[in-house]
PDB file of C-alpha atoms and ligand atoms in Angstrom:
ATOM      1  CA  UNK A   1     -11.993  -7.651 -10.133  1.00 85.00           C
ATOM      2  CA  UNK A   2     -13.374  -4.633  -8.706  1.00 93.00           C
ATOM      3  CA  UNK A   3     -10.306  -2.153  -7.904  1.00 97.00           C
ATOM      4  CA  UNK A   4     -11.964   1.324  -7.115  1.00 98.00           C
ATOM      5  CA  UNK A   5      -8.863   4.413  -6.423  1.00 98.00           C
ATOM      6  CA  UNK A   6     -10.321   6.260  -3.989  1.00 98.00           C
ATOM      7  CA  UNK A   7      -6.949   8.303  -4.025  1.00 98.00           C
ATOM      8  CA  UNK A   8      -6.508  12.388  -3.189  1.00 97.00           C
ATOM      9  CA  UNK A   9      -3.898  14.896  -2.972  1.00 95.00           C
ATOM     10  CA  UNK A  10      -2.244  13.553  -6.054  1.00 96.00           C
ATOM     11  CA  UNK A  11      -1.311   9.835  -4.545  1.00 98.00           C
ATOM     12  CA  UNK A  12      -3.386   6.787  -5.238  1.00 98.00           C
ATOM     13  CA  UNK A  13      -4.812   4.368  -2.837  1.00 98.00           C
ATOM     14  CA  UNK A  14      -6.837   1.336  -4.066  1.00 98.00           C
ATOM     15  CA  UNK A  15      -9.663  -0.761  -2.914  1.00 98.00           C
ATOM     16  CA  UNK A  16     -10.734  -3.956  -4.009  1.00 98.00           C
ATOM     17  CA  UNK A  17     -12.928  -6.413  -2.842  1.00 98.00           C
ATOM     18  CA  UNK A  18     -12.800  -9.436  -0.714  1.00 98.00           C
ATOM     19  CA  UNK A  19     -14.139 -12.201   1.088  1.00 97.00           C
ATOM     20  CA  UNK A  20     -16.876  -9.502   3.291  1.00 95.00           C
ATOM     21  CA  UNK A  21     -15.851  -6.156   2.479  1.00 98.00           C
ATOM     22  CA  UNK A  22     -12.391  -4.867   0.878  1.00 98.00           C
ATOM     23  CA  UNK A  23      -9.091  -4.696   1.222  1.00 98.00           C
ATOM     24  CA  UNK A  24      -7.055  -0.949   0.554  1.00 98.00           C
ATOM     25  CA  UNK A  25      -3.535  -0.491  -0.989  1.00 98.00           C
ATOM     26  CA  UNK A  26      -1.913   2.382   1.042  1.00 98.00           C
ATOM     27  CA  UNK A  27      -3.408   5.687   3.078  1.00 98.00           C
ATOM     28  CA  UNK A  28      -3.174   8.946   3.369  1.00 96.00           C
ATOM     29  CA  UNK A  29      -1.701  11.814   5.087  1.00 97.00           C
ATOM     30  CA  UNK A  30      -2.536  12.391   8.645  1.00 97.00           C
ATOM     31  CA  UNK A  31      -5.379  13.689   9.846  1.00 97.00           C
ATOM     32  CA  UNK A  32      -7.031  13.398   6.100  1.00 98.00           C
ATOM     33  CA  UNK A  33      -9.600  10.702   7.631  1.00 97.00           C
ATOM     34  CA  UNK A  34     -12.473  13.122   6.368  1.00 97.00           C
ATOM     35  CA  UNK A  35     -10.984  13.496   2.872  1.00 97.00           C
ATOM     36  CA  UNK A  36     -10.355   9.654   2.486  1.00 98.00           C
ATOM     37  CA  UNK A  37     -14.093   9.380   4.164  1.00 97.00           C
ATOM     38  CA  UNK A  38     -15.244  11.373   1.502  1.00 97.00           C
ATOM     39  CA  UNK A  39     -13.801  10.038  -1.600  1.00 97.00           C
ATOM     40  CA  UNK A  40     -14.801   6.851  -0.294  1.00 98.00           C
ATOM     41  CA  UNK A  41     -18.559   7.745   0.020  1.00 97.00           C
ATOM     42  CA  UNK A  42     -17.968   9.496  -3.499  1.00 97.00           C
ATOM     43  CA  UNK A  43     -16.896   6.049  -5.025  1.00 97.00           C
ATOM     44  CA  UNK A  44     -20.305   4.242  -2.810  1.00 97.00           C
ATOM     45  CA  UNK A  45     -17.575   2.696  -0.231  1.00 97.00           C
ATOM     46  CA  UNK A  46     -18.003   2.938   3.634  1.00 96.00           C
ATOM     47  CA  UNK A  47     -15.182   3.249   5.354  1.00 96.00           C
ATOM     48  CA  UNK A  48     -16.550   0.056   7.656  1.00 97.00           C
ATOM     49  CA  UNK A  49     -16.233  -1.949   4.410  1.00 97.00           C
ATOM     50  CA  UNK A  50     -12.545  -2.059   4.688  1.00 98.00           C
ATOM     51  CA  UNK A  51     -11.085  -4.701   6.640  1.00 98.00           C
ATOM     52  CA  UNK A  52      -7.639  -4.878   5.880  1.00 98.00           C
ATOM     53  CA  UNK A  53      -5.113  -2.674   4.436  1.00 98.00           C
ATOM     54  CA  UNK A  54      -1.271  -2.752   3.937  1.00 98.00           C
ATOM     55  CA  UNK A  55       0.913  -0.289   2.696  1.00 98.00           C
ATOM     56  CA  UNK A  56       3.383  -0.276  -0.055  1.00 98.00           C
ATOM     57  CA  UNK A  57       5.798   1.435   1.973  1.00 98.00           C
ATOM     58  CA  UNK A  58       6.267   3.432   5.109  1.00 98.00           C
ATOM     59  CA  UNK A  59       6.488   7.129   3.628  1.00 97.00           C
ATOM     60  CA  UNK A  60       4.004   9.655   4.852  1.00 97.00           C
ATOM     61  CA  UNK A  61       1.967   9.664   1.970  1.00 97.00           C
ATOM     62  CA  UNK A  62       1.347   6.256   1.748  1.00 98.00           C
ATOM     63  CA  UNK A  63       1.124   5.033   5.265  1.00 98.00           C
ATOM     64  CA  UNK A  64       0.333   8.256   7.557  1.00 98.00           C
ATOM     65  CA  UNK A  65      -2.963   7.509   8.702  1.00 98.00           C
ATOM     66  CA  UNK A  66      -1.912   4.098   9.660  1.00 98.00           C
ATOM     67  CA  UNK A  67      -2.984   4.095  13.233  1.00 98.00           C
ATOM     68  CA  UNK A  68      -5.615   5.995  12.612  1.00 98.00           C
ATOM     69  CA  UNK A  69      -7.171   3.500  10.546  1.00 98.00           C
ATOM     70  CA  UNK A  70      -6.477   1.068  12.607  1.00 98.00           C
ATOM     71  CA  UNK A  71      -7.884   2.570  14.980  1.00 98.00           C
ATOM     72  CA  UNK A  72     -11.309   2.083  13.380  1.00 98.00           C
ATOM     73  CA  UNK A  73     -10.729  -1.398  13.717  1.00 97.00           C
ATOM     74  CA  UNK A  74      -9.250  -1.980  10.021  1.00 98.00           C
ATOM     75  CA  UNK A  75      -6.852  -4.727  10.316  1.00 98.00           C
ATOM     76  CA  UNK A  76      -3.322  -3.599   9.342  1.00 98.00           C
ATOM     77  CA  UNK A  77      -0.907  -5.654   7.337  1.00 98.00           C
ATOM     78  CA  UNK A  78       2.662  -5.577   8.252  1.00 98.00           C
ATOM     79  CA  UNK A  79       5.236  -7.528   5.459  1.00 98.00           C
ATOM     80  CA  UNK A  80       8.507  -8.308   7.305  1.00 98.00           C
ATOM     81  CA  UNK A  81      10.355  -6.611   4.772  1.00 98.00           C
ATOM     82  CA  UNK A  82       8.312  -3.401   6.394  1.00 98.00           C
ATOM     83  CA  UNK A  83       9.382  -4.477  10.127  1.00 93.00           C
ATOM     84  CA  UNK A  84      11.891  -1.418  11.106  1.00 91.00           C
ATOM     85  CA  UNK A  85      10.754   1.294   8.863  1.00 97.00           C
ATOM     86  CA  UNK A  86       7.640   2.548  11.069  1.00 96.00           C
ATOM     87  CA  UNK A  87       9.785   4.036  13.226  1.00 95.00           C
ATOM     88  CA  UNK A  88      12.035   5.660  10.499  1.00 94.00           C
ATOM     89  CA  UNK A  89       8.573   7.735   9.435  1.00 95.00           C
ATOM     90  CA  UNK A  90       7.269   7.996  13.074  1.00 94.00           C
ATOM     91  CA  UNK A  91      11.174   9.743  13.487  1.00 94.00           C
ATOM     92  CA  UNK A  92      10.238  12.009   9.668  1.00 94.00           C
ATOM     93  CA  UNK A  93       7.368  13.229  11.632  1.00 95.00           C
ATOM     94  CA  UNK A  94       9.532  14.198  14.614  1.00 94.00           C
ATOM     95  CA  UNK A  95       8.995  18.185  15.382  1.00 91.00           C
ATOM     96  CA  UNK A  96       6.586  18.528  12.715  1.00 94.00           C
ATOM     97  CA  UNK A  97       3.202  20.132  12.344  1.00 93.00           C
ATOM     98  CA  UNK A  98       1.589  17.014  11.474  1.00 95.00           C
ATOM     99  CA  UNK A  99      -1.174  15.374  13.574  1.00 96.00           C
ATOM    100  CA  UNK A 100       0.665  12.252  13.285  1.00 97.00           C
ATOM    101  CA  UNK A 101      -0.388   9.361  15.474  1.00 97.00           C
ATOM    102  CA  UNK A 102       2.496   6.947  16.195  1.00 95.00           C
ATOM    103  CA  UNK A 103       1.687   3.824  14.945  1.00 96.00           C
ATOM    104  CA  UNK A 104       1.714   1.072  17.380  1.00 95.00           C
ATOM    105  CA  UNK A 105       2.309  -2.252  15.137  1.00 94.00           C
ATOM    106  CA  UNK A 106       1.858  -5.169  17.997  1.00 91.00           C
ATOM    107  CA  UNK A 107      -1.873  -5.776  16.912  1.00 95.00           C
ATOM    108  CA  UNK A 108      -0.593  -5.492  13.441  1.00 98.00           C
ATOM    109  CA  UNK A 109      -0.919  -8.667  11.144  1.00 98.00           C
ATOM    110  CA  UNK A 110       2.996  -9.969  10.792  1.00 98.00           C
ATOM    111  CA  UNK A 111       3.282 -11.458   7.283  1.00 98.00           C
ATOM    112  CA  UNK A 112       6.210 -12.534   5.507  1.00 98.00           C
ATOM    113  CA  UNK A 113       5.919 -12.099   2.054  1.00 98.00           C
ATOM    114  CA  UNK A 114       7.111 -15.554   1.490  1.00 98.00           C
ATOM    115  CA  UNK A 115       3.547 -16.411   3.427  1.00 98.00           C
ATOM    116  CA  UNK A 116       1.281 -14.166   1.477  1.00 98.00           C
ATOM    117  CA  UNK A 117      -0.521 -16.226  -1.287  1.00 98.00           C
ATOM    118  CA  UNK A 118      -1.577 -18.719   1.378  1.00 98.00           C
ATOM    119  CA  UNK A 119      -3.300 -15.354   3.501  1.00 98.00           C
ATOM    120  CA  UNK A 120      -4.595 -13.303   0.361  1.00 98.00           C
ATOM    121  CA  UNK A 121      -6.375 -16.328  -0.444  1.00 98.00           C
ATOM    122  CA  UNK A 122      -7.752 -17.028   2.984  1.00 98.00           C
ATOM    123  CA  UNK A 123      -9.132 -13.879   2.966  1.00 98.00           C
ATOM    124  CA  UNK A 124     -10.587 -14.498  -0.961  1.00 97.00           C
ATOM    125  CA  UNK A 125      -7.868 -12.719  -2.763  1.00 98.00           C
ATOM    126  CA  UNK A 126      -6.029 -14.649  -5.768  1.00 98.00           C
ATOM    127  CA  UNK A 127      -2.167 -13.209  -5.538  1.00 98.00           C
ATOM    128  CA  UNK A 128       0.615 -12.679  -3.808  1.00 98.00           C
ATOM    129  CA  UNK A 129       2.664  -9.530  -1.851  1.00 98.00           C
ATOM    130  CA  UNK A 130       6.281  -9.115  -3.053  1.00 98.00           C
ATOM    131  CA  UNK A 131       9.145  -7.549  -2.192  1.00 98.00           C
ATOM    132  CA  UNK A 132      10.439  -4.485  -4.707  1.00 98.00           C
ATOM    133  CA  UNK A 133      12.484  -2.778  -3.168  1.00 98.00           C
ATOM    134  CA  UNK A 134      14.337   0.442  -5.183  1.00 98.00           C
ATOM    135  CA  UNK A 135      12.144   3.698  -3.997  1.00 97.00           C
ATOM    136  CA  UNK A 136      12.650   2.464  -0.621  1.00 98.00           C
ATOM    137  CA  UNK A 137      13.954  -0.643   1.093  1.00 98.00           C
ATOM    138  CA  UNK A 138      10.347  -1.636   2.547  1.00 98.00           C
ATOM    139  CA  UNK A 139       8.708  -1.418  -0.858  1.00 98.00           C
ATOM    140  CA  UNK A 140       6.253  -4.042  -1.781  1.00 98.00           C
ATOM    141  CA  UNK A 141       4.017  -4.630  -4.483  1.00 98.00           C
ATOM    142  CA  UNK A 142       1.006  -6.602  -4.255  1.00 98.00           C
ATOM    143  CA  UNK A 143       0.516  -8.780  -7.142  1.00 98.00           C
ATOM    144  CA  UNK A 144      -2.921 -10.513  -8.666  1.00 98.00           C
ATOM    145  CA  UNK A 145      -3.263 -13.251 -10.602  1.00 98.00           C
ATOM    146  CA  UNK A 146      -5.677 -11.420 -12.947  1.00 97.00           C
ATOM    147  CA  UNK A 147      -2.908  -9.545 -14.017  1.00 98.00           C
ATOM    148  CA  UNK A 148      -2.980  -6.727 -11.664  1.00 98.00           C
ATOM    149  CA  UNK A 149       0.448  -5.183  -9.715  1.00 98.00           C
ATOM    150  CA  UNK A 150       0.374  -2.493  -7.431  1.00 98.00           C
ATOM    151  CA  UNK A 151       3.484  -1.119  -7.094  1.00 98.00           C
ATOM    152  CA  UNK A 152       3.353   1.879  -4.878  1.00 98.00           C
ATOM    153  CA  UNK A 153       6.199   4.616  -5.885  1.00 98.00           C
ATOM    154  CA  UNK A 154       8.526   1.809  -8.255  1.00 98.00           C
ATOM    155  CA  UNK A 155       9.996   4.277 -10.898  1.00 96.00           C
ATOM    156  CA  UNK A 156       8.098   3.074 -14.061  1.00 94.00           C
ATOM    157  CA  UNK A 157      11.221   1.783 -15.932  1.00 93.00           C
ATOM    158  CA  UNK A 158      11.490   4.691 -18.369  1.00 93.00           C
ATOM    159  CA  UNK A 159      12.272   6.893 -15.467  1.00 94.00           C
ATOM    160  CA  UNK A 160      14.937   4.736 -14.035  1.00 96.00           C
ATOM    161  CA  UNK A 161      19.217   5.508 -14.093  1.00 95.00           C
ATOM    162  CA  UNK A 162      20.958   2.879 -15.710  1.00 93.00           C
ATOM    163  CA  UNK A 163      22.575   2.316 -12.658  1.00 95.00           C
ATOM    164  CA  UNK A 164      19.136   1.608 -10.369  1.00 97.00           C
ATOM    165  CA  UNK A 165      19.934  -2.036 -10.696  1.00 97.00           C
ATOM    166  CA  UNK A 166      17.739  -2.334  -7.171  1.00 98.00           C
ATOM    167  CA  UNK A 167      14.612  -0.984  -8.821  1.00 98.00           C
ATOM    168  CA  UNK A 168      15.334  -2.773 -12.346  1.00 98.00           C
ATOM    169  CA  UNK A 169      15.489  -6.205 -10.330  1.00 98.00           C
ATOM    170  CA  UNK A 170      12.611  -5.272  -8.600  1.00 98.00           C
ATOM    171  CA  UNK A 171      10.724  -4.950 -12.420  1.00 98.00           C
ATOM    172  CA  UNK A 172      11.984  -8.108 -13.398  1.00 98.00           C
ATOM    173  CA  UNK A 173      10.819 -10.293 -10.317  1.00 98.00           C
ATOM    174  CA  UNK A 174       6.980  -8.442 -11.037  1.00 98.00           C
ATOM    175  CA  UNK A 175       7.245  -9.028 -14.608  1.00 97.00           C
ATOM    176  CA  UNK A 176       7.644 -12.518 -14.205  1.00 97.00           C
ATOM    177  CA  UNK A 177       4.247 -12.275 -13.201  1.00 97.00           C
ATOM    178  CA  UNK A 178       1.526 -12.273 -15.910  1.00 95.00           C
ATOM    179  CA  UNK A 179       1.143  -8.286 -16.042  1.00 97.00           C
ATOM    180  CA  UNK A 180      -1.860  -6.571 -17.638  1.00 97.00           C
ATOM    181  CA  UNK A 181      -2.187  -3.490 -15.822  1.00 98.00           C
ATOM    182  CA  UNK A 182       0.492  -1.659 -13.245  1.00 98.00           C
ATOM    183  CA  UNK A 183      -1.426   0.324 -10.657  1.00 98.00           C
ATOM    184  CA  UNK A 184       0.988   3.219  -9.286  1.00 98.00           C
ATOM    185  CA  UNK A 185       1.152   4.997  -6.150  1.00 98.00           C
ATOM    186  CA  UNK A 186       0.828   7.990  -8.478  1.00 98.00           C
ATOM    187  CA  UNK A 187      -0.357   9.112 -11.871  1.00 95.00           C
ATOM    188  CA  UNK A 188      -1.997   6.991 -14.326  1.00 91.00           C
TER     189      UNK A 188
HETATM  190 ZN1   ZN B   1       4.374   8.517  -2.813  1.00 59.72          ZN
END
C-alpha cells in the first residue's frame, strides 16, 4: 500500500490509493488550499486524484478545509459518530479571522462505521473506519488490513492519565486489529 503524507504546518494528512485515484485522511487549515496543492504536487499527486476524504475528527486542523475540498468535487465522508460536531467547529470559528467556509454536510457521504468495510471495499480499500473516541468524541480511526491505523490525535498510550479510560478503550478496540504501523495526526 501506497500511503504518501502530504501533511504541513506540523499535522499529518495521508493519501493512499484506491480504486481510480486516492483517498486522504484529514485536511488542513482554511484557506491553506495552495499549501496542501503544493505538497501534493511535491509528493507527484494532483489534487483531482483525490476522490474521497474523511476526517478523523472535526477540529480545525484536521477538517478546516472541508468544504473547500468539497467544493472541488472531492467526495466527503461523514461517520455518524461525526454527525453533530461540524457545527461545534463551524461555532470555534465564530468571530474569528479565519477564512472558514461553513461546511454544508447534505451532499456529504453518511456512513456508519458499523457500514464501513462493506464501502472501503467498494471503493478498493481492504479495512474498516472505527470509532476511538478519547481526544474528542467524533474521533475515528481508519483501520487497514495490511496492518495500517490512522488514528488522528489518539494520545499514543505513553502519553495517556491513568484515568483516560475513554482513550485506553479506544487502544484496545484498534489493537485488536493486526497493527504494524500507527499513522498519527502528528509527529512520527
Ligand atoms: Zn490535531
Amino acid at each position: 500500500m501506497n500511503i504518501i503524507n502530504v501533511g504541513y504546518q506540523s499535522t499529518n494528512y495521508y493519501a493512499m490509493d484506491i480504486q481510480g485515484g486516492k483517498l486522504l485522511v484529514d485536511c488542513g487549515w482554511p484557506g491553506t488550499l495552495p499549501q496542501f496543492s503544493a505538497e501534493l504536487k511535491r509528493k507527484g499527486i494532483q489534487i483531482q486524484d483525490i476522490k474521497y476524504f474523511l476526517v478523523t475528527h472535526f477540529h480545525p486542523d484536521h477538517a478546516g478545509m472541508t468544504q473547500e475540498l468539497k467544493d472541488l468535487g472531492i467526495k466527503h465522508i461523514l461517520l455518524d459518530v461525526q454527525n453533530g460536531f461540524v457545527a461545534q467547529m463551524t461555532e470555534f470559528f465564530k468571530g474569528k479571522n479565519y477564512p472558514y467556509v461553513p461546511i454544508s454536510t447534505n451532499d456529504s457521504i453518511s456512513l456508519q462505521v458499523g457500514e464501513s468495510r462493506k464501502f472501503l471495499a467498494g471503493i478498493g480499500l481492504q479495512g474498516e473506519i472505527i470509532h476511538t473516541p478519547g481526544h474528542s468524541d467524533d474521533s475515528v480511526s481508519l483501520i487497514l488490513d495490511e496492518g495500517y491505523v490512522f488514528t488522528g490525535d489518539l494520545h499514543p498510550v505513553f502519553m495517556l492519565s491513568e484515568d483516560d479510560v475513554v482513550s485506553r478503550a479506544s487502544w484496545d478496540t484498534i489493537h485488536k486489529h493486526k497493527i504494524k504501523t500507527i499513522f498519527p495526526g502528528h509527529g512520527k
